[in-house]
Coordinates of C-alpha atoms in Angstrom, one line a residue:
M1 CA -14.6 -7.0 9.0
K2 CA -15.9 -5.0 6.3
D3 CA -14.1 -6.0 2.4
L4 CA -14.8 -5.2 -1.0
T5 CA -17.0 -8.3 -1.5
K6 CA -19.8 -7.3 1.3
A7 CA -19.7 -3.7 -0.3
W8 CA -20.5 -5.0 -4.1
V9 CA -23.1 -7.4 -2.2
A10 CA -24.7 -4.8 -0.4
A11 CA -25.0 -2.4 -3.2
A12 CA -26.6 -5.1 -5.2
L13 CA -24.5 -5.0 -8.0
M14 CA -23.0 -8.7 -8.1
A15 CA -26.5 -10.0 -9.3
G16 CA -25.5 -12.1 -11.9
L17 CA -21.9 -12.2 -11.2
A18 CA -21.1 -14.5 -9.3
G19 CA 12.8 -27.4 -1.4
C20 CA 14.2 -27.1 1.4
G21 CA 18.0 -27.5 1.4
G22 CA 20.0 -29.3 3.4
G23 CA 23.6 -28.4 5.6
G24 CA 26.4 -30.6 5.6
S25 CA 27.9 -32.0 8.3
G26 CA 27.0 -29.2 10.7
G27 CA 28.6 -26.4 8.5
T28 CA 27.1 -23.7 6.6
F29 CA 25.9 -24.8 3.2
A30 CA 26.9 -22.2 0.9
P31 CA 25.1 -22.4 -2.9
T32 CA 27.4 -22.9 -5.9
D33 CA 26.7 -22.3 -9.3
G34 CA 26.9 -26.0 -9.8
G35 CA 30.8 -25.9 -10.8
G36 CA 32.0 -25.5 -7.2
A37 CA 32.3 -21.9 -7.4
K38 CA 30.3 -19.9 -4.8
A39 CA 26.4 -18.9 -6.5
T40 CA 26.1 -15.0 -6.6
P41 CA 23.7 -13.7 -4.0
D42 CA 20.5 -12.7 -5.3
A43 CA 20.8 -8.3 -5.3
R44 CA 17.1 -8.0 -4.0
N45 CA 18.1 -9.7 -0.6
G46 CA 18.2 -7.6 2.7
D47 CA 16.6 -5.2 4.7
F48 CA 13.2 -3.2 3.7
K49 CA 11.2 -0.5 5.6
F50 CA 7.5 -2.2 5.5
F51 CA 4.4 -0.1 5.4
A52 CA 1.4 -2.1 5.8
T53 CA -2.2 -1.4 5.2
N54 CA -3.1 -2.8 8.8
G55 CA -1.4 0.4 10.0
S56 CA 2.3 -1.0 11.1
R57 CA 5.4 0.1 10.2
Q58 CA 8.1 -2.6 10.3
V59 CA 11.3 -4.8 9.0
L60 CA 11.4 -7.4 6.3
K61 CA 14.4 -9.2 5.7
I62 CA 14.4 -11.1 2.7
D63 CA 16.3 -13.7 1.2
F64 CA 15.2 -14.8 -2.4
D65 CA 18.3 -17.1 -2.0
Q66 CA 16.9 -19.2 0.6
L67 CA 13.5 -18.2 0.1
T68 CA 12.9 -17.1 3.4
Y69 CA 11.4 -13.7 4.8
T70 CA 10.9 -11.9 8.5
V71 CA 8.8 -9.2 9.2
T72 CA 10.1 -7.6 12.5
D73 CA 7.6 -5.2 14.7
S74 CA 9.2 -1.9 16.7
A75 CA 8.8 -4.2 19.7
G76 CA 11.0 -6.9 18.7
G77 CA 8.1 -9.3 17.9
S78 CA 8.7 -11.2 14.3
N79 CA 7.1 -13.6 12.2
S80 CA 8.5 -15.8 9.5
G81 CA 7.7 -17.4 6.3
T82 CA 9.1 -19.1 3.4
L83 CA 8.6 -17.8 -0.3
V84 CA 7.6 -20.4 -3.4
K85 CA 9.3 -19.5 -6.5
P86 CA 7.1 -18.3 -9.4
S87 CA 7.5 -20.1 -12.9
A88 CA 8.7 -16.6 -14.7
P89 CA 11.5 -14.5 -13.2
A90 CA 9.3 -11.4 -12.7
G91 CA 6.3 -13.6 -11.7
R92 CA 4.4 -13.5 -8.2
Y93 CA 6.0 -15.0 -5.1
G94 CA 3.7 -17.5 -3.2
I95 CA 3.8 -17.4 0.5
S96 CA 3.7 -20.2 3.2
N97 CA 3.5 -19.0 6.9
A98 CA 1.7 -21.2 9.9
R99 CA -0.8 -17.9 10.4
I100 CA -2.5 -18.8 7.0
T101 CA -5.2 -21.2 8.0
T102 CA -8.1 -20.0 5.5
Q103 CA -9.4 -22.1 2.8
A104 CA -7.6 -19.9 -0.3
N105 CA -3.7 -18.4 0.5
T106 CA -4.4 -15.1 -0.8
S107 CA -0.7 -13.9 0.3
G108 CA 2.0 -13.2 -2.1
L109 CA 4.6 -10.8 -3.2
F110 CA 6.3 -9.3 -6.1
A111 CA 9.9 -8.0 -5.7
F112 CA 11.9 -5.5 -8.4
N113 CA 15.0 -4.1 -7.2
D114 CA 14.9 -1.9 -4.2
T115 CA 11.2 -2.6 -3.5
V116 CA 9.1 -5.3 -2.3
V117 CA 5.3 -5.5 -2.5
G118 CA 2.5 -7.7 -1.7
A119 CA 0.4 -9.2 1.0
V120 CA 1.0 -11.1 4.2
P121 CA -0.6 -12.7 7.0
L122 CA -0.6 -9.5 9.7
A123 CA -2.3 -8.5 13.2
V124 CA -5.9 -7.7 12.5
P125 CA -5.8 -3.9 14.0
N126 CA -7.7 -4.0 17.6
S127 CA -8.4 -7.8 17.5
N128 CA -8.5 -9.2 20.7
P129 CA -7.6 -12.0 20.8
V130 CA -5.4 -11.6 18.2
S131 CA -6.4 -13.0 14.6
Y132 CA -4.3 -12.9 11.4
A133 CA -5.4 -11.8 7.8
A134 CA -3.4 -10.8 4.3
Y135 CA -2.8 -7.4 4.3
P136 CA -1.1 -5.4 1.2
F137 CA 2.0 -3.7 2.4
I138 CA 5.2 -1.8 0.4
A139 CA 8.5 -2.1 1.8
S140 CA 11.4 -0.3 0.3
R141 CA 15.2 0.2 0.9
A142 CA 15.5 3.2 -1.3
L143 CA 13.9 5.8 0.9
V144 CA 14.7 9.4 0.1
T145 CA 17.5 11.0 2.4
T146 CA 18.0 14.3 1.0
Q147 CA 15.4 16.5 2.4
A148 CA 15.5 18.9 -1.3
N149 CA 14.3 15.5 -3.2
L150 CA 11.4 15.0 -1.0
D151 CA 9.7 17.8 -3.1
G152 CA 6.7 16.7 -5.5
V153 CA 3.0 16.4 -5.8
Y154 CA 1.4 13.3 -4.4
N155 CA -2.3 12.1 -5.0
R156 CA -2.7 10.5 -1.6
F157 CA -4.9 7.7 -0.3
R158 CA -5.4 7.0 3.5
V159 CA -7.0 4.5 5.7
D160 CA -7.2 4.6 9.4
S161 CA -8.2 1.9 11.9
T162 CA -9.4 2.7 15.2
P163 CA -11.1 0.6 17.7
T164 CA -14.3 1.1 16.5
G165 CA -13.8 0.4 12.7
R166 CA -12.0 2.2 9.6
D167 CA -12.2 5.1 7.7
S168 CA -10.8 6.4 4.1
F169 CA -9.3 9.8 3.3
I170 CA -8.6 11.0 -0.2
G171 CA -6.9 13.7 -1.3
Q172 CA -3.5 15.4 -2.2
V173 CA -0.4 17.0 -0.7
R174 CA 2.4 19.1 -1.9
I175 CA 6.1 19.1 -0.4
S176 CA 7.9 22.1 -1.2
G177 CA 10.5 24.5 -0.4
G178 CA 13.5 21.8 -0.8
G179 CA 11.4 19.4 1.3
T180 CA 10.6 22.0 4.2
T181 CA 7.0 22.2 3.8
M182 CA 4.0 19.9 3.3
T183 CA 0.7 21.8 2.3
Q184 CA -2.6 19.5 2.5
C185 CA -6.0 20.3 1.7
V186 CA -8.2 18.9 4.2
D187 CA -11.5 19.7 3.1
S188 CA -14.5 16.9 2.5
G189 CA -14.2 17.6 -1.1
I190 CA -11.4 16.5 -3.4
Y191 CA -9.0 19.4 -4.8
R192 CA -6.1 19.7 -6.4
V193 CA -3.7 21.8 -3.6
E194 CA -3.5 24.9 -5.1
K195 CA -7.6 24.6 -6.0
C196 CA -8.6 24.0 -2.4
P197 CA -10.8 26.4 -0.3
A198 CA -8.3 28.5 1.7
A199 CA -9.9 27.3 5.3
S200 CA -9.3 23.9 4.3
V201 CA -5.2 24.5 3.5
N202 CA -3.3 23.0 6.2
V203 CA 0.7 23.9 6.4
S204 CA 3.3 21.7 8.1
T205 CA 6.9 21.9 8.7
I206 CA 9.2 19.0 7.7
T207 CA 12.1 18.0 9.5
A208 CA 14.5 14.7 9.5
D209 CA 13.4 12.1 12.2
A210 CA 16.0 10.1 14.1
E211 CA 14.9 6.9 12.2
T212 CA 16.9 7.4 8.5
G213 CA 14.6 7.8 5.8
M214 CA 11.6 9.2 7.8
W215 CA 10.5 12.7 7.8
G216 CA 8.4 14.7 10.7
L217 CA 5.5 16.7 10.2
T218 CA 5.0 19.9 12.8
G219 CA 1.8 21.9 12.6
S220 CA 1.6 25.5 12.5
D221 CA 0.7 25.4 16.3
G222 CA 4.0 23.0 17.2
T223 CA 1.7 19.8 17.4
F224 CA 3.7 17.0 16.0
L225 CA 1.5 15.3 13.5
G226 CA 3.4 12.3 12.4
R227 CA 6.1 10.6 10.3
F228 CA 6.2 9.7 6.7
A229 CA 8.7 8.6 3.7
I230 CA 9.3 9.1 0.3
A231 CA 10.4 6.1 -1.1
R232 CA 11.9 5.7 -5.1
V233 CA 10.4 2.9 -7.0
E234 CA 11.6 2.2 -10.4
G235 CA 12.3 6.1 -10.8
E236 CA 9.3 7.5 -9.3
N237 CA 9.0 9.2 -6.0
V238 CA 6.1 7.1 -3.4
Y239 CA 4.7 9.1 -0.4
L240 CA 4.4 6.5 2.2
S241 CA 3.2 6.4 6.1
A242 CA 2.3 3.6 8.7
G243 CA 1.7 3.7 12.5
G244 CA 0.3 4.7 15.3
S245 CA -1.3 8.3 15.1
P246 CA 0.2 10.7 17.9
T247 CA -2.8 13.0 17.7
A248 CA -5.1 9.9 18.5
G249 CA -5.8 7.6 21.2
A250 CA -4.5 4.2 21.3
G251 CA -5.9 1.7 19.2
N252 CA -5.5 4.2 16.1
T253 CA -3.2 3.6 13.0
V254 CA -2.7 4.7 9.8
F255 CA -1.7 3.5 6.2
A256 CA -1.3 6.4 3.5
I257 CA 0.4 5.7 0.0
G258 CA 0.6 8.9 -2.3
F259 CA 1.4 8.7 -6.1
P260 CA 3.1 11.4 -8.2
E261 CA 0.4 13.7 -9.9
A262 CA 0.1 12.5 -13.2
S263 CA -1.6 14.0 -16.1
S264 CA -3.2 10.8 -17.9
W265 CA -4.3 7.9 -17.2
S266 CA -3.4 5.0 -19.5
A267 CA -4.6 1.5 -19.6
F268 CA -3.1 -1.4 -17.4
N269 CA -3.5 -5.1 -15.8
G270 CA -2.5 -4.9 -12.1
V271 CA -2.0 -8.0 -9.5
G272 CA -2.4 -7.4 -5.7
G273 CA -4.6 -7.5 -2.6
S274 CA -7.0 -5.5 -0.6
T275 CA -7.8 -4.8 3.2
G276 CA -10.6 -7.2 2.7
G277 CA -7.9 -10.1 2.7
T278 CA -8.6 -10.7 -0.9
M279 CA -6.5 -11.8 -3.6
D280 CA -6.8 -9.3 -6.7
T281 CA -6.5 -9.0 -10.6
V282 CA -7.4 -6.1 -12.2
V283 CA -7.9 -4.6 -15.9
A284 CA -8.0 -1.1 -16.6
S285 CA -8.8 0.8 -19.7
A286 CA -8.9 4.7 -19.8
T287 CA -12.5 4.7 -18.9
S288 CA -12.9 1.4 -16.8
F289 CA -11.6 -0.6 -14.2
S290 CA -12.6 -4.0 -13.9
I291 CA -11.3 -6.2 -10.8
T292 CA -11.6 -9.8 -9.7
S293 CA -11.1 -10.9 -6.0
T294 CA -10.4 -14.3 -4.4
A295 CA -12.0 -14.7 -0.7
P296 CA -9.8 -16.3 1.3
E297 CA -12.5 -17.5 3.7
T298 CA -13.8 -19.5 0.4
G299 CA -11.7 -19.4 -2.3
T300 CA -14.6 -18.3 -4.5
Q301 CA -14.0 -15.3 -7.0
T302 CA -16.4 -12.2 -7.2
S303 CA -15.8 -9.5 -10.1
A304 CA -17.3 -5.9 -10.1
N305 CA -16.8 -3.4 -13.0
F306 CA -16.3 0.4 -12.4
T307 CA -17.2 3.4 -15.0
L308 CA -14.1 5.8 -14.4
H309 CA -14.6 9.8 -14.5
A310 CA -11.9 12.5 -14.1
M311 CA -12.1 14.4 -11.1
G312 CA -13.3 17.9 -12.6
A313 CA -11.8 20.9 -13.0
D314 CA -10.3 21.3 -9.2
G315 CA -9.8 17.9 -8.8
P316 CA -6.5 16.3 -8.5
L317 CA -4.8 15.1 -11.9
G318 CA -4.5 11.6 -12.6
M319 CA -7.2 10.4 -10.1
R320 CA -10.3 8.8 -10.9
S321 CA -13.9 8.2 -9.7
S322 CA -16.2 5.7 -10.4
D323 CA -20.4 6.0 -10.2
G324 CA -20.5 2.6 -7.6
P325 CA -21.1 0.9 -5.6
G326 CA -20.7 3.1 -3.1
G327 CA -18.0 5.1 -4.8
Y328 CA -14.6 4.2 -5.0
F329 CA -11.5 6.5 -6.1
F330 CA -8.6 4.9 -8.3
M331 CA -4.9 6.1 -9.0
R332 CA -1.8 4.8 -10.7
M333 CA 1.8 5.1 -11.5
G334 CA 4.6 3.5 -13.8
K335 CA 4.7 0.6 -11.5
L336 CA 1.7 0.8 -8.9
E337 CA -1.8 1.0 -8.7
A338 CA -4.4 1.4 -5.9
M339 CA -8.3 1.5 -5.4
V340 CA -9.6 2.9 -2.0
G341 CA -13.3 3.2 -0.8
A342 CA -15.0 6.4 -0.5
R343 CA -15.2 7.6 3.3
S344 CA -18.1 7.6 5.8
N345 CA -19.7 4.9 3.6
V346 CA -20.5 1.7 5.8
N347 CA -19.7 0.0 2.6
T348 CA -16.4 0.9 1.3
A349 CA -15.1 3.1 4.1
G350 CA -11.4 1.9 5.0
F351 CA -11.0 -0.5 1.8
L352 CA -8.0 -0.2 0.1
H353 CA -6.3 -2.4 -2.9
L354 CA -2.9 -1.8 -3.5
G355 CA -1.3 -3.7 -6.4
V356 CA 1.4 -4.3 -9.1
V357 CA 1.1 -3.1 -12.9
N358 CA 2.1 -6.1 -14.9

């Protein structure tokens, strides 16, 4: 599997860098506040729609009181693990899971209100026999269900997994007309929707899906193109899509995430994971992006520094590009940040980092 570390090495830019609780007598044990009264359950407990970068869309059930989680797929298959509580209230929860067999455990998650973001061990797409790796995900129980509230302009990163490899797609989409129309720029260049060459403008109709919180896309020729959701994350809309592609063959899956278009870029620190299975820390300024990644196989750390550039007069506002290695693109919003590799590049295609802004 390609990962970011290999991309940096290939580009020759890395030179020099080198408690479980016990029950009573058969009954259910109810936590108390220490004075005999039943403790108030953690408000973050519950079920979340789960969108993962391995191209799966599942259900996450999480209990921060019992420190457990379960991910269940559409066929009813499930996998469970336990959480390791952080020392700081807003810190990163550790993950313990039988699927984690690497020297370094790069899984973990953050939780805030109606959103959980992190990385857990999931099936590697098209692996046979099946193998597992830590894949970033975002899970929400605050999906937009009122169609008019879908409207917005979203800078979108997408990674596709196929039986023969992975690729990336970077662009922008606009939802308008009270949530009834999606306009995409499908050009090989990266444009704002209103600057997209006319021949590359794609317009689809949006309708409510049978699954609450999901929305269907139908092309102008009547072809069903797929499903997406808009989640509310700390007061902002986030575009999400994951699952099989109805217009592609077996073994083809998609993950896409879009942040609201913003006119500015400000400094931040971030923590997250990547499709390479790494655990990442990020320090970014208005003109730079530095990422340090821990490799799951060895636990070793590698770092890379990127100079950021605006996307030009016709490019998406708020998105940034880099000089190298190989080409990466970056975006951020209030609570989330992301990095994706350039498409059709053997060293970068299909790479995606997703993190939480500290």
